[in-house]
Amino acid sequence: MTARTKADTKAMIDHTTRFDPGVLAGANAALLQATGIRAAGPSDAPPGGGQNNGGDGVNTGVVVRTRPKTRKPAMYKVLMLNDDYTPMEFVVHVLERFFQKNRDEATRIMLHVHRRGVGVCGVFTYEVAETKVTQVMDLARQNQHPLQCTIEKE
């Protein structure tokens, strides 16, 4: 077995890719697919070409990493509905406990619900809004209050 120099190895790689580009294509394609990187084609070339075809038979290109587009999640308002039986102090307690409102803000929201019939407790993603509605309804039932809470897409 003979020892290879860097020049020998480079020449062998150049020879393989220059004369038989399909040799490494399978391994490269699998690697690119696994990493989410795609080889840019002619449509991705920068102005002026981007391809180097200087007569030596070697073409070069640009590798572009594609990223999936992410969207912000839909937001939902948690609404509290007025009733004639739930004590105002209990509503304030619920707003402080589940919606992290201070006493003044909780009182303001409670009075809004009392006067208008409905009020917004907060705006959350769907799962968080559903959880908060369930928590409010469970506590109201445990304390035998008919307090109603619901969600509405913003």
PDB file of C-alpha atoms in Angstrom:
ATOM      1  CA  MET A   1       0.000   0.000   0.000  1.00  0.00           C
ATOM      2  CA  THR A   2       1.371   3.408  -0.920  1.00  0.00           C
ATOM      3  CA  ALA A   3       1.044   6.596   1.077  1.00  0.00           C
ATOM      4  CA  ARG A   4      -1.097   9.268  -0.551  1.00  0.00           C
ATOM      5  CA  THR A   5      -0.214  12.900  -0.450  1.00  0.00           C
ATOM      6  CA  LYS A   6      -2.730  15.711  -0.211  1.00  0.00           C
ATOM      7  CA  ALA A   7      -2.108  16.519  -3.852  1.00  0.00           C
ATOM      8  CA  ASP A   8      -2.867  12.903  -4.857  1.00  0.00           C
ATOM      9  CA  THR A   9      -6.108  12.920  -2.866  1.00  0.00           C
ATOM     10  CA  LYS A  10      -7.173  16.287  -4.305  1.00  0.00           C
ATOM     11  CA  ALA A  11      -6.388  15.137  -7.823  1.00  0.00           C
ATOM     12  CA  MET A  12      -8.421  11.967  -7.275  1.00  0.00           C
ATOM     13  CA  ILE A  13     -11.411  13.968  -5.956  1.00  0.00           C
ATOM     14  CA  ASP A  14     -11.150  16.474  -8.814  1.00  0.00           C
ATOM     15  CA  HIS A  15     -10.932  13.633 -11.316  1.00  0.00           C
ATOM     16  CA  THR A  16     -13.962  11.835  -9.815  1.00  0.00           C
ATOM     17  CA  THR A  17     -16.194  14.901  -9.681  1.00  0.00           C
ATOM     18  CA  ARG A  18     -15.041  16.272 -13.036  1.00  0.00           C
ATOM     19  CA  PHE A  19     -15.564  13.134 -15.071  1.00  0.00           C
ATOM     20  CA  ASP A  20     -18.326  11.349 -13.125  1.00  0.00           C
ATOM     21  CA  PRO A  21     -20.467  13.829 -11.143  1.00  0.00           C
ATOM     22  CA  GLY A  22     -22.971  11.075 -10.337  1.00  0.00           C
ATOM     23  CA  VAL A  23     -20.469   9.274  -8.086  1.00  0.00           C
ATOM     24  CA  LEU A  24     -20.918  11.668  -5.184  1.00  0.00           C
ATOM     25  CA  ALA A  25     -24.425  12.840  -6.068  1.00  0.00           C
ATOM     26  CA  GLY A  26     -26.246  10.192  -4.018  1.00  0.00           C
ATOM     27  CA  ALA A  27     -24.286  10.851  -0.821  1.00  0.00           C
ATOM     28  CA  ASN A  28     -24.445  14.616  -1.300  1.00  0.00           C
ATOM     29  CA  ALA A  29     -28.192  14.555  -1.983  1.00  0.00           C
ATOM     30  CA  ALA A  30     -28.840  12.562   1.202  1.00  0.00           C
ATOM     31  CA  LEU A  31     -26.668  14.935   3.230  1.00  0.00           C
ATOM     32  CA  LEU A  32     -28.336  18.025   1.774  1.00  0.00           C
ATOM     33  CA  GLN A  33     -31.813  16.611   2.376  1.00  0.00           C
ATOM     34  CA  ALA A  34     -31.010  15.687   5.995  1.00  0.00           C
ATOM     35  CA  THR A  35     -29.704  19.174   6.767  1.00  0.00           C
ATOM     36  CA  GLY A  36     -32.442  21.102   4.963  1.00  0.00           C
ATOM     37  CA  ILE A  37     -29.965  22.597   2.519  1.00  0.00           C
ATOM     38  CA  ARG A  38     -30.650  22.577  -1.190  1.00  0.00           C
ATOM     39  CA  ALA A  39     -28.269  23.198  -4.045  1.00  0.00           C
ATOM     40  CA  ALA A  40     -29.190  26.288  -5.963  1.00  0.00           C
ATOM     41  CA  GLY A  41     -30.128  25.828  -9.593  1.00  0.00           C
ATOM     42  CA  PRO A  42     -29.902  28.198 -12.541  1.00  0.00           C
ATOM     43  CA  SER A  43     -33.004  30.072 -11.373  1.00  0.00           C
ATOM     44  CA  ASP A  44     -31.212  30.925  -8.102  1.00  0.00           C
ATOM     45  CA  ALA A  45     -28.128  32.342  -9.817  1.00  0.00           C
ATOM     46  CA  PRO A  46     -27.178  35.899  -8.925  1.00  0.00           C
ATOM     47  CA  PRO A  47     -27.243  38.560 -11.644  1.00  0.00           C
ATOM     48  CA  GLY A  48     -24.451  37.936 -14.097  1.00  0.00           C
ATOM     49  CA  GLY A  49     -24.632  34.165 -14.043  1.00  0.00           C
ATOM     50  CA  GLY A  50     -23.164  32.688 -10.894  1.00  0.00           C
ATOM     51  CA  GLN A  51     -21.966  29.618 -12.779  1.00  0.00           C
ATOM     52  CA  ASN A  52     -18.258  29.284 -13.445  1.00  0.00           C
ATOM     53  CA  ASN A  53     -17.705  27.494 -16.678  1.00  0.00           C
ATOM     54  CA  GLY A  54     -14.186  28.526 -17.539  1.00  0.00           C
ATOM     55  CA  GLY A  55     -13.679  25.650 -19.960  1.00  0.00           C
ATOM     56  CA  ASP A  56     -12.281  23.312 -17.310  1.00  0.00           C
ATOM     57  CA  GLY A  57     -15.570  21.368 -17.049  1.00  0.00           C
ATOM     58  CA  VAL A  58     -16.142  22.236 -13.400  1.00  0.00           C
ATOM     59  CA  ASN A  59     -19.365  24.035 -12.530  1.00  0.00           C
ATOM     60  CA  THR A  60     -19.915  25.700  -9.202  1.00  0.00           C
ATOM     61  CA  GLY A  61     -23.134  26.827  -7.576  1.00  0.00           C
ATOM     62  CA  VAL A  62     -24.512  28.428  -4.485  1.00  0.00           C
ATOM     63  CA  VAL A  63     -25.937  26.388  -1.613  1.00  0.00           C
ATOM     64  CA  VAL A  64     -29.074  27.946  -0.144  1.00  0.00           C
ATOM     65  CA  ARG A  65     -30.571  26.926   3.203  1.00  0.00           C
ATOM     66  CA  THR A  66     -34.350  26.959   3.095  1.00  0.00           C
ATOM     67  CA  ARG A  67     -36.317  27.629   6.248  1.00  0.00           C
ATOM     68  CA  PRO A  68     -39.989  26.929   6.755  1.00  0.00           C
ATOM     69  CA  LYS A  69     -42.122  30.023   7.199  1.00  0.00           C
ATOM     70  CA  THR A  70     -43.437  30.310  10.738  1.00  0.00           C
ATOM     71  CA  ARG A  71     -46.613  32.140  11.580  1.00  0.00           C
ATOM     72  CA  LYS A  72     -47.627  33.684  14.843  1.00  0.00           C
ATOM     73  CA  PRO A  73     -50.342  31.658  16.548  1.00  0.00           C
ATOM     74  CA  ALA A  74     -53.916  32.917  16.487  1.00  0.00           C
ATOM     75  CA  MET A  75     -54.842  34.838  19.615  1.00  0.00           C
ATOM     76  CA  TYR A  76     -58.041  34.439  21.619  1.00  0.00           C
ATOM     77  CA  LYS A  77     -59.769  36.793  24.038  1.00  0.00           C
ATOM     78  CA  VAL A  78     -60.944  35.345  27.337  1.00  0.00           C
ATOM     79  CA  LEU A  79     -64.328  36.931  28.036  1.00  0.00           C
ATOM     80  CA  MET A  80     -66.098  37.033  31.377  1.00  0.00           C
ATOM     81  CA  LEU A  81     -69.894  37.290  31.340  1.00  0.00           C
ATOM     82  CA  ASN A  82     -71.972  39.124  33.923  1.00  0.00           C
ATOM     83  CA  ASP A  83     -74.552  37.431  36.109  1.00  0.00           C
ATOM     84  CA  ASP A  84     -76.682  38.665  38.995  1.00  0.00           C
ATOM     85  CA  TYR A  85     -75.461  36.121  41.565  1.00  0.00           C
ATOM     86  CA  THR A  86     -71.644  35.963  41.584  1.00  0.00           C
ATOM     87  CA  PRO A  87     -70.216  38.364  44.195  1.00  0.00           C
ATOM     88  CA  MET A  88     -68.045  41.176  42.853  1.00  0.00           C
ATOM     89  CA  GLU A  89     -65.269  40.300  45.297  1.00  0.00           C
ATOM     90  CA  PHE A  90     -65.132  36.743  43.915  1.00  0.00           C
ATOM     91  CA  VAL A  91     -64.743  38.093  40.362  1.00  0.00           C
ATOM     92  CA  VAL A  92     -61.884  40.336  41.520  1.00  0.00           C
ATOM     93  CA  HIS A  93     -60.259  37.322  43.207  1.00  0.00           C
ATOM     94  CA  VAL A  94     -60.535  35.275  39.972  1.00  0.00           C
ATOM     95  CA  LEU A  95     -58.969  38.073  37.913  1.00  0.00           C
ATOM     96  CA  GLU A  96     -56.078  38.400  40.366  1.00  0.00           C
ATOM     97  CA  ARG A  97     -55.494  34.650  40.644  1.00  0.00           C
ATOM     98  CA  PHE A  98     -55.805  33.438  37.048  1.00  0.00           C
ATOM     99  CA  PHE A  99     -55.072  36.557  35.005  1.00  0.00           C
ATOM    100  CA  GLN A 100     -52.336  38.139  37.192  1.00  0.00           C
ATOM    101  CA  LYS A 101     -54.190  41.440  37.507  1.00  0.00           C
ATOM    102  CA  ASN A 102     -53.471  43.791  40.386  1.00  0.00           C
ATOM    103  CA  ARG A 103     -56.346  44.858  42.658  1.00  0.00           C
ATOM    104  CA  ASP A 104     -57.060  48.108  40.778  1.00  0.00           C
ATOM    105  CA  GLU A 105     -57.036  46.534  37.318  1.00  0.00           C
ATOM    106  CA  ALA A 106     -59.129  43.567  38.493  1.00  0.00           C
ATOM    107  CA  THR A 107     -61.679  45.961  40.012  1.00  0.00           C
ATOM    108  CA  ARG A 108     -61.806  47.997  36.798  1.00  0.00           C
ATOM    109  CA  ILE A 109     -62.427  44.865  34.682  1.00  0.00           C
ATOM    110  CA  MET A 110     -65.034  43.585  37.152  1.00  0.00           C
ATOM    111  CA  LEU A 111     -66.939  46.887  36.998  1.00  0.00           C
ATOM    112  CA  HIS A 112     -66.760  46.855  33.191  1.00  0.00           C
ATOM    113  CA  VAL A 113     -68.258  43.343  33.163  1.00  0.00           C
ATOM    114  CA  HIS A 114     -70.914  44.429  35.676  1.00  0.00           C
ATOM    115  CA  ARG A 115     -71.958  47.496  33.646  1.00  0.00           C
ATOM    116  CA  ARG A 116     -71.562  46.204  30.069  1.00  0.00           C
ATOM    117  CA  GLY A 117     -72.399  42.527  30.564  1.00  0.00           C
ATOM    118  CA  VAL A 118     -69.100  41.233  29.185  1.00  0.00           C
ATOM    119  CA  GLY A 119     -65.414  42.096  29.537  1.00  0.00           C
ATOM    120  CA  VAL A 120     -62.006  40.963  28.312  1.00  0.00           C
ATOM    121  CA  CYS A 121     -59.830  39.334  30.957  1.00  0.00           C
ATOM    122  CA  GLY A 122     -56.836  38.809  28.667  1.00  0.00           C
ATOM    123  CA  VAL A 123     -55.645  37.704  25.226  1.00  0.00           C
ATOM    124  CA  PHE A 124     -53.799  34.385  24.872  1.00  0.00           C
ATOM    125  CA  THR A 125     -53.032  31.547  22.488  1.00  0.00           C
ATOM    126  CA  TYR A 126     -55.823  28.997  22.142  1.00  0.00           C
ATOM    127  CA  GLU A 127     -54.438  26.433  24.601  1.00  0.00           C
ATOM    128  CA  VAL A 128     -53.696  29.014  27.287  1.00  0.00           C
ATOM    129  CA  ALA A 129     -57.120  30.644  26.849  1.00  0.00           C
ATOM    130  CA  GLU A 130     -58.876  27.263  27.139  1.00  0.00           C
ATOM    131  CA  THR A 131     -56.908  26.446  30.284  1.00  0.00           C
ATOM    132  CA  LYS A 132     -57.800  29.756  31.918  1.00  0.00           C
ATOM    133  CA  VAL A 133     -61.508  29.343  31.078  1.00  0.00           C
ATOM    134  CA  THR A 134     -61.454  25.853  32.612  1.00  0.00           C
ATOM    135  CA  GLN A 135     -59.699  27.102  35.754  1.00  0.00           C
ATOM    136  CA  VAL A 136     -62.206  29.944  36.207  1.00  0.00           C
ATOM    137  CA  MET A 137     -65.206  27.686  35.631  1.00  0.00           C
ATOM    138  CA  ASP A 138     -63.885  25.004  38.016  1.00  0.00           C
ATOM    139  CA  LEU A 139     -63.282  27.517  40.811  1.00  0.00           C
ATOM    140  CA  ALA A 140     -66.711  29.080  40.261  1.00  0.00           C
ATOM    141  CA  ARG A 141     -68.392  25.644  40.482  1.00  0.00           C
ATOM    142  CA  GLN A 142     -66.428  24.737  43.626  1.00  0.00           C
ATOM    143  CA  ASN A 143     -67.715  27.934  45.236  1.00  0.00           C
ATOM    144  CA  GLN A 144     -71.235  27.425  43.818  1.00  0.00           C
ATOM    145  CA  HIS A 145     -71.207  30.545  41.649  1.00  0.00           C
ATOM    146  CA  PRO A 146     -72.761  30.659  38.152  1.00  0.00           C
ATOM    147  CA  LEU A 147     -69.867  32.717  36.744  1.00  0.00           C
ATOM    148  CA  GLN A 148     -69.409  32.163  32.997  1.00  0.00           C
ATOM    149  CA  CYS A 149     -66.222  32.563  30.992  1.00  0.00           C
ATOM    150  CA  THR A 150     -65.658  31.933  27.284  1.00  0.00           C
ATOM    151  CA  ILE A 151     -63.126  32.531  24.511  1.00  0.00           C
ATOM    152  CA  GLU A 152     -63.435  34.399  21.235  1.00  0.00           C
ATOM    153  CA  LYS A 153     -60.942  34.616  18.383  1.00  0.00           C
ATOM    154  CA  GLU A 154     -59.364  38.063  18.228  1.00  0.00           C
TER     155      GLU A 154
END
